[in-house]
GROMACS .gro file of C-alpha atoms in nm:
model
  220
    1MET     CA    1  -1.471   1.013  -1.863
    2THR     CA    2  -1.178   1.125  -1.646
    3ILE     CA    3  -1.222   1.121  -1.267
    4ARG     CA    4  -1.082   1.442  -1.118
    5VAL     CA    5  -0.923   1.397  -0.774
    6LEU     CA    6  -0.806   1.634  -0.501
    7VAL     CA    7  -0.543   1.495  -0.261
    8ALA     CA    8  -0.484   1.638   0.089
    9ASP     CA    9  -0.215   1.518   0.332
   10ASP     CA   10   0.017   1.714   0.558
   11GLN     CA   11   0.319   1.506   0.453
   12GLU     CA   12   0.457   1.616   0.119
   13ILE     CA   13   0.608   1.277   0.043
   14VAL     CA   14   0.270   1.110   0.096
   15ARG     CA   15   0.090   1.368  -0.121
   16THR     CA   16   0.346   1.317  -0.394
   17GLY     CA   17   0.322   0.940  -0.372
   18LEU     CA   18  -0.057   0.938  -0.387
   19THR     CA   19  -0.053   1.180  -0.679
   20ILE     CA   20   0.193   0.967  -0.876
   21ILE     CA   21  -0.002   0.648  -0.809
   22LEU     CA   22  -0.334   0.800  -0.912
   23ASN     CA   23  -0.202   0.979  -1.219
   24THR     CA   24  -0.060   0.654  -1.354
   25GLN     CA   25  -0.403   0.490  -1.345
   26PRO     CA   26  -0.621   0.518  -1.655
   27GLY     CA   27  -0.912   0.759  -1.628
   28ILE     CA   28  -0.790   0.930  -1.308
   29ASP     CA   29  -0.635   1.277  -1.294
   30VAL     CA   30  -0.517   1.459  -0.979
   31VAL     CA   31  -0.623   1.821  -1.028
   32GLY     CA   32  -0.498   1.964  -0.699
   33SER     CA   33  -0.328   1.893  -0.368
   34ALA     CA   34  -0.319   2.054  -0.024
   35GLY     CA   35  -0.117   2.020   0.293
   36ASP     CA   36  -0.395   2.103   0.539
   37GLY     CA   37  -0.770   2.072   0.567
   38ARG     CA   38  -0.853   2.440   0.532
   39ARG     CA   39  -0.666   2.469   0.203
   40ALA     CA   40  -0.823   2.141   0.090
   41VAL     CA   41  -1.174   2.276   0.149
   42GLU     CA   42  -1.092   2.598  -0.038
   43LEU     CA   43  -0.956   2.406  -0.336
   44ALA     CA   44  -1.243   2.156  -0.335
   45ARG     CA   45  -1.503   2.432  -0.342
   46ARG     CA   46  -1.325   2.603  -0.628
   47LEU     CA   47  -1.227   2.299  -0.835
   48ARG     CA   48  -1.531   2.076  -0.759
   49PRO     CA   49  -1.336   1.750  -0.804
   50ASP     CA   50  -1.518   1.421  -0.850
   51VAL     CA   51  -1.341   1.272  -0.548
   52CYS     CA   52  -1.151   1.417  -0.251
   53LEU     CA   53  -0.888   1.193  -0.091
   54PHE     CA   54  -0.816   1.326   0.259
   55ASP     CA   55  -0.580   1.227   0.537
   56ILE     CA   56  -0.756   1.233   0.873
   57ARG     CA   57  -0.483   1.404   1.072
   58MET     CA   58  -0.388   1.742   0.928
   59PRO     CA   59  -0.299   2.074   1.096
   60GLY     CA   60  -0.546   2.358   1.132
   61MET     CA   61  -0.855   2.180   1.002
   62ASP     CA   62  -0.831   1.802   1.014
   63GLY     CA   63  -0.977   1.557   0.767
   64ILE     CA   64  -1.294   1.511   0.971
   65GLU     CA   65  -1.377   1.880   0.974
   66ALA     CA   66  -1.287   1.909   0.606
   67THR     CA   67  -1.511   1.613   0.525
   68ARG     CA   68  -1.800   1.762   0.721
   69ALA     CA   69  -1.755   2.096   0.543
   70LEU     CA   70  -1.774   1.932   0.201
   71ALA     CA   71  -2.001   1.631   0.256
   72GLY     CA   72  -2.184   1.687   0.584
   73PRO     CA   73  -2.561   1.665   0.631
   74THR     CA   74  -2.608   2.039   0.584
   75VAL     CA   75  -2.415   2.057   0.256
   76ALA     CA   76  -2.648   2.118  -0.036
   77GLU     CA   77  -2.422   1.964  -0.301
   78PRO     CA   78  -2.188   1.725  -0.115
   79LEU     CA   79  -1.865   1.607  -0.270
   80ALA     CA   80  -1.741   1.249  -0.262
   81VAL     CA   81  -1.475   1.209   0.009
   82VAL     CA   82  -1.256   0.910   0.084
   83VAL     CA   83  -1.042   0.932   0.397
   84ILE     CA   84  -0.711   0.758   0.453
   85THR     CA   85  -0.544   0.670   0.781
   86THR     CA   86  -0.244   0.489   0.924
   87PHE     CA   87  -0.446   0.306   1.190
   88ASP     CA   88  -0.714   0.044   1.127
   89LEU     CA   89  -0.892   0.101   1.459
   90ASP     CA   90  -0.907   0.477   1.490
   91GLU     CA   91  -1.210   0.655   1.636
   92HIS     CA   92  -1.142   0.940   1.396
   93VAL     CA   93  -1.221   0.712   1.101
   94TYR     CA   94  -1.567   0.642   1.237
   95ALA     CA   95  -1.617   1.013   1.300
   96ALA     CA   96  -1.516   1.085   0.941
   97LEU     CA   97  -1.771   0.835   0.810
   98ARG     CA   98  -2.036   1.007   1.021
   99ALA     CA   99  -1.920   1.339   0.878
  100GLY     CA  100  -2.012   1.220   0.530
  101ALA     CA  101  -1.712   1.029   0.393
  102ARG     CA  102  -1.802   0.753   0.151
  103GLY     CA  103  -1.527   0.525   0.272
  104PHE     CA  104  -1.173   0.495   0.392
  105LEU     CA  105  -0.847   0.318   0.322
  106LEU     CA  106  -0.530   0.245   0.510
  107LYS     CA  107  -0.222   0.423   0.382
  108GLU     CA  108  -0.065   0.084   0.321
  109ALA     CA  109  -0.332   0.004   0.060
  110GLY     CA  110  -0.181  -0.077  -0.277
  111PRO     CA  111  -0.235   0.112  -0.602
  112ASP     CA  112  -0.515  -0.120  -0.717
  113LEU     CA  113  -0.723  -0.073  -0.403
  114LEU     CA  114  -0.662   0.301  -0.406
  115GLY     CA  115  -0.785   0.323  -0.764
  116GLN     CA  116  -1.087   0.108  -0.682
  117ALA     CA  117  -1.178   0.335  -0.391
  118VAL     CA  118  -1.158   0.648  -0.606
  119ARG     CA  119  -1.365   0.492  -0.884
  120ALA     CA  120  -1.623   0.362  -0.636
  121ALA     CA  121  -1.662   0.704  -0.475
  122ALA     CA  122  -1.693   0.871  -0.815
  123ASN     CA  123  -1.972   0.627  -0.905
  124GLY     CA  124  -2.165   0.694  -0.586
  125ASP     CA  125  -2.052   0.367  -0.432
  126ALA     CA  126  -1.822   0.315  -0.136
  127LEU     CA  127  -1.514   0.110  -0.069
  128ILE     CA  128  -1.385   0.053   0.282
  129ALA     CA  129  -1.056  -0.123   0.348
  130PRO     CA  130  -1.153  -0.494   0.351
  131SER     CA  131  -0.933  -0.571   0.652
  132VAL     CA  132  -1.130  -0.339   0.876
  133THR     CA  133  -1.479  -0.313   0.726
  134THR     CA  134  -1.686  -0.517   0.968
  135ARG     CA  135  -1.446  -0.500   1.261
  136LEU     CA  136  -1.434  -0.121   1.279
  137LEU     CA  137  -1.802  -0.061   1.212
  138LYS     CA  138  -1.906  -0.325   1.463
  139ALA     CA  139  -1.660  -0.204   1.727
  140PHE     CA  140  -1.779   0.155   1.714
  141ALA     CA  141  -2.144   0.061   1.680
  142ASP     CA  142  -2.102  -0.111   2.017
  143THR     CA  143  -1.893   0.155   2.190
  144GLY     CA  144  -1.926   0.483   2.003
  145PRO     CA  145  -2.130   0.769   2.153
  146VAL     CA  146  -2.418   0.756   1.907
  147ALA     CA  147  -2.782   0.855   1.934
  148PRO     CA  148  -3.043   0.578   1.898
  149ARG     CA  149  -3.121   0.503   1.537
  150GLN     CA  150  -3.472   0.563   1.411
  151GLN     CA  151  -3.658   0.270   1.264
  152PRO     CA  152  -3.730   0.276   0.890
  153VAL     CA  153  -4.021   0.487   0.771
  154GLU     CA  154  -4.147   0.173   0.595
  155PRO     CA  155  -4.070  -0.187   0.690
  156LEU     CA  156  -3.784  -0.343   0.496
  157THR     CA  157  -3.867  -0.629   0.263
  158ASP     CA  158  -3.694  -0.964   0.306
  159ARG     CA  159  -3.471  -0.891   0.009
  160GLU     CA  160  -3.385  -0.546   0.142
  161GLU     CA  161  -3.284  -0.706   0.472
  162GLN     CA  162  -3.052  -0.939   0.281
  163VAL     CA  163  -2.902  -0.654   0.081
  164LEU     CA  164  -2.865  -0.449   0.400
  165VAL     CA  165  -2.651  -0.721   0.559
  166ALA     CA  166  -2.445  -0.761   0.242
  167VAL     CA  167  -2.376  -0.387   0.224
  168ALA     CA  168  -2.278  -0.385   0.593
  169ARG     CA  169  -2.028  -0.662   0.522
  170GLY     CA  170  -1.863  -0.446   0.257
  171ARG     CA  171  -1.992  -0.631  -0.050
  172THR     CA  172  -1.993  -0.448  -0.384
  173ASN     CA  173  -2.305  -0.427  -0.599
  174LYS     CA  174  -2.165  -0.693  -0.831
  175GLU     CA  175  -2.091  -0.928  -0.542
  176ILE     CA  176  -2.442  -0.876  -0.404
  177GLY     CA  177  -2.594  -0.945  -0.745
  178ASP     CA  178  -2.391  -1.264  -0.783
  179GLU     CA  179  -2.481  -1.384  -0.434
  180PHE     CA  180  -2.856  -1.337  -0.474
  181HIS     CA  181  -2.871  -1.400  -0.849
  182ILE     CA  182  -3.018  -1.059  -0.930
  183THR     CA  183  -2.918  -0.797  -1.185
  184LEU     CA  184  -2.693  -0.502  -1.110
  185SER     CA  185  -2.979  -0.260  -1.170
  186THR     CA  186  -3.196  -0.452  -0.920
  187VAL     CA  187  -2.921  -0.431  -0.660
  188LYS     CA  188  -2.894  -0.056  -0.715
  189SER     CA  189  -3.271  -0.022  -0.678
  190HIS     CA  190  -3.262  -0.208  -0.346
  191VAL     CA  191  -2.975   0.007  -0.217
  192THR     CA  192  -3.157   0.325  -0.321
  193SER     CA  193  -3.471   0.201  -0.147
  194LEU     CA  194  -3.272   0.125   0.167
  195MET     CA  195  -3.125   0.475   0.174
  196THR     CA  196  -3.471   0.625   0.134
  197LYS     CA  197  -3.634   0.411   0.402
  198LEU     CA  198  -3.347   0.452   0.650
  199GLY     CA  199  -3.309   0.824   0.590
  200VAL     CA  200  -2.938   0.797   0.508
  201ARG     CA  201  -2.732   0.937   0.223
  202ASN     CA  202  -2.489   0.664   0.120
  203ARG     CA  203  -2.380   0.302   0.158
  204VAL     CA  204  -2.151   0.376   0.449
  205GLU     CA  205  -2.444   0.512   0.650
  206VAL     CA  206  -2.649   0.208   0.546
  207ALA     CA  207  -2.373  -0.014   0.689
  208MET     CA  208  -2.352   0.184   1.012
  209TRP     CA  209  -2.730   0.167   1.053
  210ALA     CA  210  -2.716  -0.212   1.018
  211TYR     CA  211  -2.454  -0.246   1.290
  212GLU     CA  212  -2.605   0.011   1.523
  213THR     CA  213  -2.942  -0.164   1.511
  214ASN     CA  214  -2.783  -0.507   1.563
  215ARG     CA  215  -2.901  -0.630   1.225
  216ILE     CA  216  -2.599  -0.858   1.199
  217ARG     CA  217  -2.363  -1.033   1.435
  218THR     CA  218  -1.997  -1.075   1.351
  219ARG     CA  219  -1.736  -1.312   1.491
  220TRP     CA  220  -1.375  -1.208   1.473
   0.00000   0.00000   0.00000
């Protein structure tokens, strides 16, 4: 099954580069592109792509607003959004994740990582640039202006606590399964249970919840 992607970036050369990279990967097809967030939202609502790849900084409506419009908490049928940025410690990235993005990459990410991120988002998973996963989430959990997190509606099991930490560290389902010697379907069940108990919508929000409630400590 082909993954349909919409690309939005205000720099034409970047849009073109991303489009070429994605179109050369098997099973991925760029179905549209936009130079600003407002046009990106219009196209996304009309084309209903499997994944939207948005730059954060765009004129008119930026990537954060566009993400919120397509994947925010009030959106009935949210689209999968991955944001890209030049900076690995950018408060706008954290805001985009809060707006509903499933993950983000640096623009310097290679073709392989870009393809992985698109495929992960299309599959309901999330991929965050490995170089900044824990550092960015931890930094903004400590300093970002966030409201206190509610405790889970039901206590987490010991295994769920383990999976929670693994997700927060950016591990994939396969990596979690290998680490705890459990099947892929069992990992998915635990992640689904975590989202239900924590009242969040995706793995990125699971990770942010873990950091904001001091579930893990990270040394740089």
